[in-house]
Amino acid sequence: TTSASAMRIQSNGSNGTPKAAIRRRRGTQSQQRGGGNTFLDQKLILGLAAVAVIIFALGLMLGTIIFGSPQESHASATSSVSRTSSLNNAASSPLVAATSKIAVSDMQRLIMESAAAEAYEEEDHRQEEEALKHGDKKLALHLRGALVPGDPNYNPHHHIDDALEDVDDPLNSNQEIVGGEEKKEENMIENMHHQFAQALEHEKHAIDSALKEGVNKLKETAAGVAKKVALRGAVKKDEITGSLPQHYPYMRNPVPKDHDFTKYEPLGGNRFIEYLEGDSPYAITDSLREQSDNLARSRRVHVLNAMKHAWKNYKEYAFGMDELHPISHKGTANWGGMGTTLVDSLDTLWLMGMKDEFWEARDWVRDHLSHDNVGDVSGFETTIRSLGGLLSAYDLSGDKVFLDKADDLGAKLFKAYDTPSGLPRGSINLQNGRAHNFQWNSNAYILAEVGTQQIEYRYLSKATGKQDYAEKSEKVFDILDKITPEDGLLFEKLKDEGKGEASFVSQKTSFGAMSDSTYEYMIKLWIQGGRKEEKYRKMWDKAMTGLHTQLLRKSTPNGLAYIADRNNGRLEHKMDHLACFMGGSLALGAYTDPSGIDSSRAKRDLKTAKALTYTCYQMYARTKTGISPEFVKFSIGDDFEVPISAPFYILRPEAVEAFYYLSVLTGDPIYREWGWEVFQSIEKYCKTEYGYGSLHDVNNPSIEPEDKMESFFLAETLKYLYLLFDPDSEIDILNKHVFNTEAHPVKIFQN
């Protein structure tokens, strides 16, 4: 900085002024001269002072132009450049004109380099003084730096110092100047003028060389930072003395079609820390969006290949079965024999452009799918996977085969709503219509199950004209609304209390298992209905206020945001992978807030959405496989840990779901970057010869995948990853479509 340059000039002064510095270095010699030389002494002192002032001014201008003031080093580079330009007219100074062309980000890098150089210089000066004490003049000269540009030890910050010290000749201080001959004094002054003229000429060359060297150093520094970014994916806050670069620094090259995923190594956690608190650190420009889209298209190809790999083996070994086992390559009917993987994957095939496979699957649905002989199934799982899959396939293709099958399935499932309260029971026998709750849950209703069927039944009602589907399913939220606590946070278990009435029978609140998607459907039902049904939006907003005041916490030491569980009034500091859906839902709620995206509530929710999603990304990045466990526990001083009871990964989608929503809504390419890391880890550690398998322990890269591939891997995980990298998709989450909790999109009612 400017003041730092000045201090280097004055480094040997007793009180920091150039004049005092000269006087001190000359010892008591002026007192040894006779009184007859007073005029010459005055001329000498005045001449030296004048030259020192000139040199100081040059150093001040050079330091200000290149490095800015200490205060400016923590301000934005843009304001620093503008202040410098206002003090120096580029038209009148070639040096100013040249430095005015340095980019904002380069100016910040130069400030960083200057701080490092200053530390080295201070150490050199200390060693120089030590060398002088021990009489090693050669070493001292070396440490002071060469006086001509081009020498590897040349440093323009030392050069003015060197000129002054050469005049004072500290290395020859034992050669005293005595006598009073006027000619000797005149010769001495002439020689000094000559030396100063040479020094100033050297300084002119030094300034030119310094500028060139500075620009080259900027390029080298930028290249070094780019390399660090490629390797670490982060610009750490302690690497930057000021605001972050204005331009997004993580743009990669397009991925080649023959990319080898087996060579991928997870890059580790604690990166991209500028996103930790939910900030938006970089300007999202049209140019950046275009670059991101082009990169995304090259990655989209590989997600498509993953789907083709899974579907090819499903078709060959398990077509029409509920699941394919990805190691034994066997098919099973573990969901009642309803072709669950096929039906769950229909819209994925459509959206990925696999139309031949889509129509082949449609033919199977038309000719072979039957629900008549199916026994007990989970009403919730069958609704979101199979009913949702059929409705989405109908919505996208318009083929009535899917609507007819959906109506048939819906009519059978809907018998679960015949209860005293109107809440749907958890299990339903499709063959005889008998329904019951689960004994393992004390026959209680589960919040997530009763509150996560309405998008499907409302759409089915609209498409078939059968109002019963909508009316009965919507009554669930009427019941929930009446018993919602003051903080808006619902408990996970309920029981009947008569017609249209229910009560909670537990005191546990969570945004993870058994509760999660009921909150998701609050905001999505409001959107599905054209943003007109205020009940759903009010329930959502009330719950989000409760989330922020009661459950939202930050880890130590790094401040990762997470949503704690609450049981009997006490917080449990854990967060399920399932809860990562909230990153997407909070963002969706913020962008559709009736008060506008700039309202305080929307800003709060969007910031939390981003911060939670960063935490979910860290749940992946901090494991040895780069893949998240089922949940994490937060502990004091260690952020979070993978619990012994839940180190597994079952190909869940919630984190990449959040990446997708935030990518679409904010346009920030970082979410595509995180999604690409996750996908590469899935390709390396979960891919098998016949599909993709779950992981038993995400911190053990040597263990082979398990022989299990859930249908939601194709329906959700691969779909969200593909859409994340698909800037050309027909899906419009703000204006046209709403996803059910199984990632099946259907059009909102106003369209």
JSON list of N, CA and C in Angstrom, two decimals, residues 12 22 25-26 48 55 128 132 137 140-142 144-148 158-173 175 177 188 191-196 198-200 202:
[
{"chain": "A", "resi": 12, "resn": "ASN", "atom": "N", "xyz": [15.01, 3.42, 8.04]},
{"chain": "A", "resi": 12, "resn": "ASN", "atom": "CA", "xyz": [16.15, 3.61, 8.92]},
{"chain": "A", "resi": 12, "resn": "ASN", "atom": "C", "xyz": [16.08, 4.94, 9.68]},
{"chain": "A", "resi": 22, "resn": "ILE", "atom": "N", "xyz": [18.16, 10.53, 6.79]},
{"chain": "A", "resi": 22, "resn": "ILE", "atom": "CA", "xyz": [19.45, 10.88, 6.20]},
{"chain": "A", "resi": 22, "resn": "ILE", "atom": "C", "xyz": [20.41, 11.34, 7.29]},
{"chain": "A", "resi": 25, "resn": "ARG", "atom": "N", "xyz": [21.76, 8.45, 9.39]},
{"chain": "A", "resi": 25, "resn": "ARG", "atom": "CA", "xyz": [22.70, 7.56, 8.72]},
{"chain": "A", "resi": 25, "resn": "ARG", "atom": "C", "xyz": [24.07, 8.21, 8.53]},
{"chain": "A", "resi": 26, "resn": "ARG", "atom": "N", "xyz": [24.12, 9.52, 8.51]},
{"chain": "A", "resi": 26, "resn": "ARG", "atom": "CA", "xyz": [25.41, 10.20, 8.35]},
{"chain": "A", "resi": 26, "resn": "ARG", "atom": "C", "xyz": [26.12, 10.41, 9.69]},
{"chain": "A", "resi": 48, "resn": "LEU", "atom": "N", "xyz": [19.53, 17.57, -0.58]},
{"chain": "A", "resi": 48, "resn": "LEU", "atom": "CA", "xyz": [19.12, 16.22, -0.20]},
{"chain": "A", "resi": 48, "resn": "LEU", "atom": "C", "xyz": [17.64, 16.16, 0.17]},
{"chain": "A", "resi": 55, "resn": "ILE", "atom": "N", "xyz": [11.53, 11.98, -4.46]},
{"chain": "A", "resi": 55, "resn": "ILE", "atom": "CA", "xyz": [11.50, 10.50, -4.50]},
{"chain": "A", "resi": 55, "resn": "ILE", "atom": "C", "xyz": [10.32, 9.98, -3.68]},
{"chain": "A", "resi": 128, "resn": "GLU", "atom": "N", "xyz": [19.41, -8.13, 6.62]},
{"chain": "A", "resi": 128, "resn": "GLU", "atom": "CA", "xyz": [20.44, -7.18, 6.17]},
{"chain": "A", "resi": 128, "resn": "GLU", "atom": "C", "xyz": [21.13, -6.53, 7.36]},
{"chain": "A", "resi": 132, "resn": "LEU", "atom": "N", "xyz": [25.10, -6.70, 8.42]},
{"chain": "A", "resi": 132, "resn": "LEU", "atom": "CA", "xyz": [25.97, -5.54, 8.66]},
{"chain": "A", "resi": 132, "resn": "LEU", "atom": "C", "xyz": [26.65, -5.64, 10.02]},
{"chain": "A", "resi": 137, "resn": "LYS", "atom": "N", "xyz": [29.30, -7.51, 4.16]},
{"chain": "A", "resi": 137, "resn": "LYS", "atom": "CA", "xyz": [28.76, -6.49, 3.28]},
{"chain": "A", "resi": 137, "resn": "LYS", "atom": "C", "xyz": [28.16, -7.09, 2.01]},
{"chain": "A", "resi": 140, "resn": "ALA", "atom": "N", "xyz": [24.75, -8.31, 2.76]},
{"chain": "A", "resi": 140, "resn": "ALA", "atom": "CA", "xyz": [23.85, -7.18, 2.97]},
{"chain": "A", "resi": 140, "resn": "ALA", "atom": "C", "xyz": [23.42, -6.55, 1.66]},
{"chain": "A", "resi": 141, "resn": "LEU", "atom": "N", "xyz": [24.39, -6.39, 0.74]},
{"chain": "A", "resi": 141, "resn": "LEU", "atom": "CA", "xyz": [24.04, -5.84, -0.57]},
{"chain": "A", "resi": 141, "resn": "LEU", "atom": "C", "xyz": [23.04, -6.75, -1.29]},
{"chain": "A", "resi": 142, "resn": "HIS", "atom": "N", "xyz": [23.28, -8.05, -1.19]},
{"chain": "A", "resi": 142, "resn": "HIS", "atom": "CA", "xyz": [22.36, -9.00, -1.84]},
{"chain": "A", "resi": 142, "resn": "HIS", "atom": "C", "xyz": [20.95, -8.89, -1.26]},
{"chain": "A", "resi": 144, "resn": "ARG", "atom": "N", "xyz": [19.64, -6.31, 0.14]},
{"chain": "A", "resi": 144, "resn": "ARG", "atom": "CA", "xyz": [19.01, -5.04, -0.20]},
{"chain": "A", "resi": 144, "resn": "ARG", "atom": "C", "xyz": [18.41, -5.07, -1.60]},
{"chain": "A", "resi": 145, "resn": "GLY", "atom": "N", "xyz": [18.85, -5.95, -2.45]},
{"chain": "A", "resi": 145, "resn": "GLY", "atom": "CA", "xyz": [18.29, -6.06, -3.79]},
{"chain": "A", "resi": 145, "resn": "GLY", "atom": "C", "xyz": [19.15, -5.36, -4.81]},
{"chain": "A", "resi": 146, "resn": "ALA", "atom": "N", "xyz": [19.16, -5.83, -6.05]},
{"chain": "A", "resi": 146, "resn": "ALA", "atom": "CA", "xyz": [19.94, -5.22, -7.13]},
{"chain": "A", "resi": 146, "resn": "ALA", "atom": "C", "xyz": [19.34, -3.88, -7.53]},
{"chain": "A", "resi": 147, "resn": "LEU", "atom": "N", "xyz": [20.15, -3.04, -8.13]},
{"chain": "A", "resi": 147, "resn": "LEU", "atom": "CA", "xyz": [19.70, -1.71, -8.49]},
{"chain": "A", "resi": 147, "resn": "LEU", "atom": "C", "xyz": [19.21, -1.62, -9.93]},
{"chain": "A", "resi": 148, "resn": "VAL", "atom": "N", "xyz": [19.26, -2.71, -10.65]},
{"chain": "A", "resi": 148, "resn": "VAL", "atom": "CA", "xyz": [18.86, -2.65, -12.05]},
{"chain": "A", "resi": 148, "resn": "VAL", "atom": "C", "xyz": [17.79, -3.70, -12.32]},
{"chain": "A", "resi": 158, "resn": "HIS", "atom": "N", "xyz": [12.44, -1.61, -2.97]},
{"chain": "A", "resi": 158, "resn": "HIS", "atom": "CA", "xyz": [13.70, -1.33, -2.30]},
{"chain": "A", "resi": 158, "resn": "HIS", "atom": "C", "xyz": [14.51, -0.28, -3.04]},
{"chain": "A", "resi": 159, "resn": "HIS", "atom": "N", "xyz": [14.16, -0.02, -4.28]},
{"chain": "A", "resi": 159, "resn": "HIS", "atom": "CA", "xyz": [15.08, 0.73, -5.14]},
{"chain": "A", "resi": 159, "resn": "HIS", "atom": "C", "xyz": [15.32, 2.14, -4.64]},
{"chain": "A", "resi": 160, "resn": "ILE", "atom": "N", "xyz": [14.29, 2.86, -4.18]},
{"chain": "A", "resi": 160, "resn": "ILE", "atom": "CA", "xyz": [14.48, 4.22, -3.67]},
{"chain": "A", "resi": 160, "resn": "ILE", "atom": "C", "xyz": [15.31, 4.18, -2.40]},
{"chain": "A", "resi": 161, "resn": "ASP", "atom": "N", "xyz": [15.07, 3.21, -1.57]},
{"chain": "A", "resi": 161, "resn": "ASP", "atom": "CA", "xyz": [15.89, 3.01, -0.38]},
{"chain": "A", "resi": 161, "resn": "ASP", "atom": "C", "xyz": [17.35, 2.86, -0.76]},
{"chain": "A", "resi": 162, "resn": "ASP", "atom": "N", "xyz": [17.60, 2.04, -1.76]},
{"chain": "A", "resi": 162, "resn": "ASP", "atom": "CA", "xyz": [18.97, 1.77, -2.17]},
{"chain": "A", "resi": 162, "resn": "ASP", "atom": "C", "xyz": [19.67, 3.04, -2.63]},
{"chain": "A", "resi": 163, "resn": "ALA", "atom": "N", "xyz": [18.97, 3.91, -3.37]},
{"chain": "A", "resi": 163, "resn": "ALA", "atom": "CA", "xyz": [19.58, 5.14, -3.87]},
{"chain": "A", "resi": 163, "resn": "ALA", "atom": "C", "xyz": [20.02, 6.02, -2.72]},
{"chain": "A", "resi": 164, "resn": "LEU", "atom": "N", "xyz": [19.17, 6.17, -1.72]},
{"chain": "A", "resi": 164, "resn": "LEU", "atom": "CA", "xyz": [19.53, 6.99, -0.57]},
{"chain": "A", "resi": 164, "resn": "LEU", "atom": "C", "xyz": [20.68, 6.38, 0.21]},
{"chain": "A", "resi": 165, "resn": "GLU", "atom": "N", "xyz": [20.65, 5.07, 0.38]},
{"chain": "A", "resi": 165, "resn": "GLU", "atom": "CA", "xyz": [21.69, 4.42, 1.16]},
{"chain": "A", "resi": 165, "resn": "GLU", "atom": "C", "xyz": [23.03, 4.45, 0.44]},
{"chain": "A", "resi": 166, "resn": "ASP", "atom": "N", "xyz": [23.03, 4.38, -0.90]},
{"chain": "A", "resi": 166, "resn": "ASP", "atom": "CA", "xyz": [24.28, 4.47, -1.64]},
{"chain": "A", "resi": 166, "resn": "ASP", "atom": "C", "xyz": [24.92, 5.82, -1.46]},
{"chain": "A", "resi": 167, "resn": "VAL", "atom": "N", "xyz": [24.13, 6.90, -1.42]},
{"chain": "A", "resi": 167, "resn": "VAL", "atom": "CA", "xyz": [24.67, 8.23, -1.18]},
{"chain": "A", "resi": 167, "resn": "VAL", "atom": "C", "xyz": [25.29, 8.29, 0.21]},
{"chain": "A", "resi": 168, "resn": "ASP", "atom": "N", "xyz": [24.57, 7.74, 1.19]},
{"chain": "A", "resi": 168, "resn": "ASP", "atom": "CA", "xyz": [25.06, 7.78, 2.56]},
{"chain": "A", "resi": 168, "resn": "ASP", "atom": "C", "xyz": [26.16, 6.76, 2.81]},
{"chain": "A", "resi": 169, "resn": "ASP", "atom": "N", "xyz": [26.26, 5.78, 1.94]},
{"chain": "A", "resi": 169, "resn": "ASP", "atom": "CA", "xyz": [27.32, 4.78, 1.99]},
{"chain": "A", "resi": 169, "resn": "ASP", "atom": "C", "xyz": [27.46, 4.14, 3.36]},
{"chain": "A", "resi": 170, "resn": "PRO", "atom": "N", "xyz": [26.43, 3.46, 3.86]},
{"chain": "A", "resi": 170, "resn": "PRO", "atom": "CA", "xyz": [26.52, 2.88, 5.19]},
{"chain": "A", "resi": 170, "resn": "PRO", "atom": "C", "xyz": [27.52, 1.75, 5.27]},
{"chain": "A", "resi": 171, "resn": "LEU", "atom": "N", "xyz": [27.83, 1.11, 4.14]},
{"chain": "A", "resi": 171, "resn": "LEU", "atom": "CA", "xyz": [28.80, 0.02, 4.16]},
{"chain": "A", "resi": 171, "resn": "LEU", "atom": "C", "xyz": [30.23, 0.53, 4.24]},
{"chain": "A", "resi": 172, "resn": "ASN", "atom": "N", "xyz": [30.43, 1.84, 4.05]},
{"chain": "A", "resi": 172, "resn": "ASN", "atom": "CA", "xyz": [31.76, 2.43, 4.15]},
{"chain": "A", "resi": 172, "resn": "ASN", "atom": "C", "xyz": [31.75, 3.57, 5.16]},
{"chain": "A", "resi": 173, "resn": "SER", "atom": "N", "xyz": [31.02, 3.39, 6.21]},
{"chain": "A", "resi": 173, "resn": "SER", "atom": "CA", "xyz": [30.83, 4.46, 7.18]},
{"chain": "A", "resi": 173, "resn": "SER", "atom": "C", "xyz": [32.11, 4.80, 7.93]},
{"chain": "A", "resi": 175, "resn": "GLN", "atom": "N", "xyz": [34.89, 5.52, 6.53]},
{"chain": "A", "resi": 175, "resn": "GLN", "atom": "CA", "xyz": [35.62, 6.50, 5.74]},
{"chain": "A", "resi": 175, "resn": "GLN", "atom": "C", "xyz": [35.01, 7.87, 6.00]},
{"chain": "A", "resi": 177, "resn": "ILE", "atom": "N", "xyz": [34.39, 11.91, 6.18]},
{"chain": "A", "resi": 177, "resn": "ILE", "atom": "CA", "xyz": [34.59, 13.06, 5.30]},
{"chain": "A", "resi": 177, "resn": "ILE", "atom": "C", "xyz": [35.08, 14.20, 6.17]},
{"chain": "A", "resi": 188, "resn": "MET", "atom": "N", "xyz": [31.95, 16.82, -4.33]},
{"chain": "A", "resi": 188, "resn": "MET", "atom": "CA", "xyz": [31.08, 15.86, -3.64]},
{"chain": "A", "resi": 188, "resn": "MET", "atom": "C", "xyz": [29.62, 16.09, -4.01]},
{"chain": "A", "resi": 191, "resn": "ASN", "atom": "N", "xyz": [29.06, 15.02, -7.53]},
{"chain": "A", "resi": 191, "resn": "ASN", "atom": "CA", "xyz": [28.96, 13.56, -7.61]},
{"chain": "A", "resi": 191, "resn": "ASN", "atom": "C", "xyz": [27.62, 13.06, -7.07]},
{"chain": "A", "resi": 192, "resn": "MET", "atom": "N", "xyz": [27.15, 13.71, -5.99]},
{"chain": "A", "resi": 192, "resn": "MET", "atom": "CA", "xyz": [25.86, 13.31, -5.44]},
{"chain": "A", "resi": 192, "resn": "MET", "atom": "C", "xyz": [24.73, 13.58, -6.41]},
{"chain": "A", "resi": 193, "resn": "HIS", "atom": "N", "xyz": [24.78, 14.77, -7.07]},
{"chain": "A", "resi": 193, "resn": "HIS", "atom": "CA", "xyz": [23.76, 15.06, -8.08]},
{"chain": "A", "resi": 193, "resn": "HIS", "atom": "C", "xyz": [23.80, 14.01, -9.18]},
{"chain": "A", "resi": 194, "resn": "HIS", "atom": "N", "xyz": [25.02, 13.65, -9.58]},
{"chain": "A", "resi": 194, "resn": "HIS", "atom": "CA", "xyz": [25.16, 12.64, -10.64]},
{"chain": "A", "resi": 194, "resn": "HIS", "atom": "C", "xyz": [24.57, 11.30, -10.19]},
{"chain": "A", "resi": 195, "resn": "GLN", "atom": "N", "xyz": [24.87, 10.93, -8.92]},
{"chain": "A", "resi": 195, "resn": "GLN", "atom": "CA", "xyz": [24.35, 9.66, -8.41]},
{"chain": "A", "resi": 195, "resn": "GLN", "atom": "C", "xyz": [22.82, 9.68, -8.32]},
{"chain": "A", "resi": 196, "resn": "PHE", "atom": "N", "xyz": [22.30, 10.87, -7.86]},
{"chain": "A", "resi": 196, "resn": "PHE", "atom": "CA", "xyz": [20.85, 10.96, -7.80]},
{"chain": "A", "resi": 196, "resn": "PHE", "atom": "C", "xyz": [20.22, 10.93, -9.18]},
{"chain": "A", "resi": 198, "resn": "GLN", "atom": "N", "xyz": [21.40, 9.33, -11.72]},
{"chain": "A", "resi": 198, "resn": "GLN", "atom": "CA", "xyz": [21.42, 7.93, -12.13]},
{"chain": "A", "resi": 198, "resn": "GLN", "atom": "C", "xyz": [20.32, 7.13, -11.41]},
{"chain": "A", "resi": 199, "resn": "ALA", "atom": "N", "xyz": [20.18, 7.45, -10.12]},
{"chain": "A", "resi": 199, "resn": "ALA", "atom": "CA", "xyz": [19.15, 6.74, -9.35]},
{"chain": "A", "resi": 199, "resn": "ALA", "atom": "C", "xyz": [17.76, 7.00, -9.89]},
{"chain": "A", "resi": 200, "resn": "LEU", "atom": "N", "xyz": [17.52, 8.27, -10.24]},
{"chain": "A", "resi": 200, "resn": "LEU", "atom": "CA", "xyz": [16.20, 8.60, -10.79]},
{"chain": "A", "resi": 200, "resn": "LEU", "atom": "C", "xyz": [15.99, 7.96, -12.14]},
{"chain": "A", "resi": 202, "resn": "HIS", "atom": "N", "xyz": [17.37, 5.14, -13.03]},
{"chain": "A", "resi": 202, "resn": "HIS", "atom": "CA", "xyz": [17.07, 3.75, -12.67]},
{"chain": "A", "resi": 202, "resn": "HIS", "atom": "C", "xyz": [15.61, 3.60, -12.24]}
]
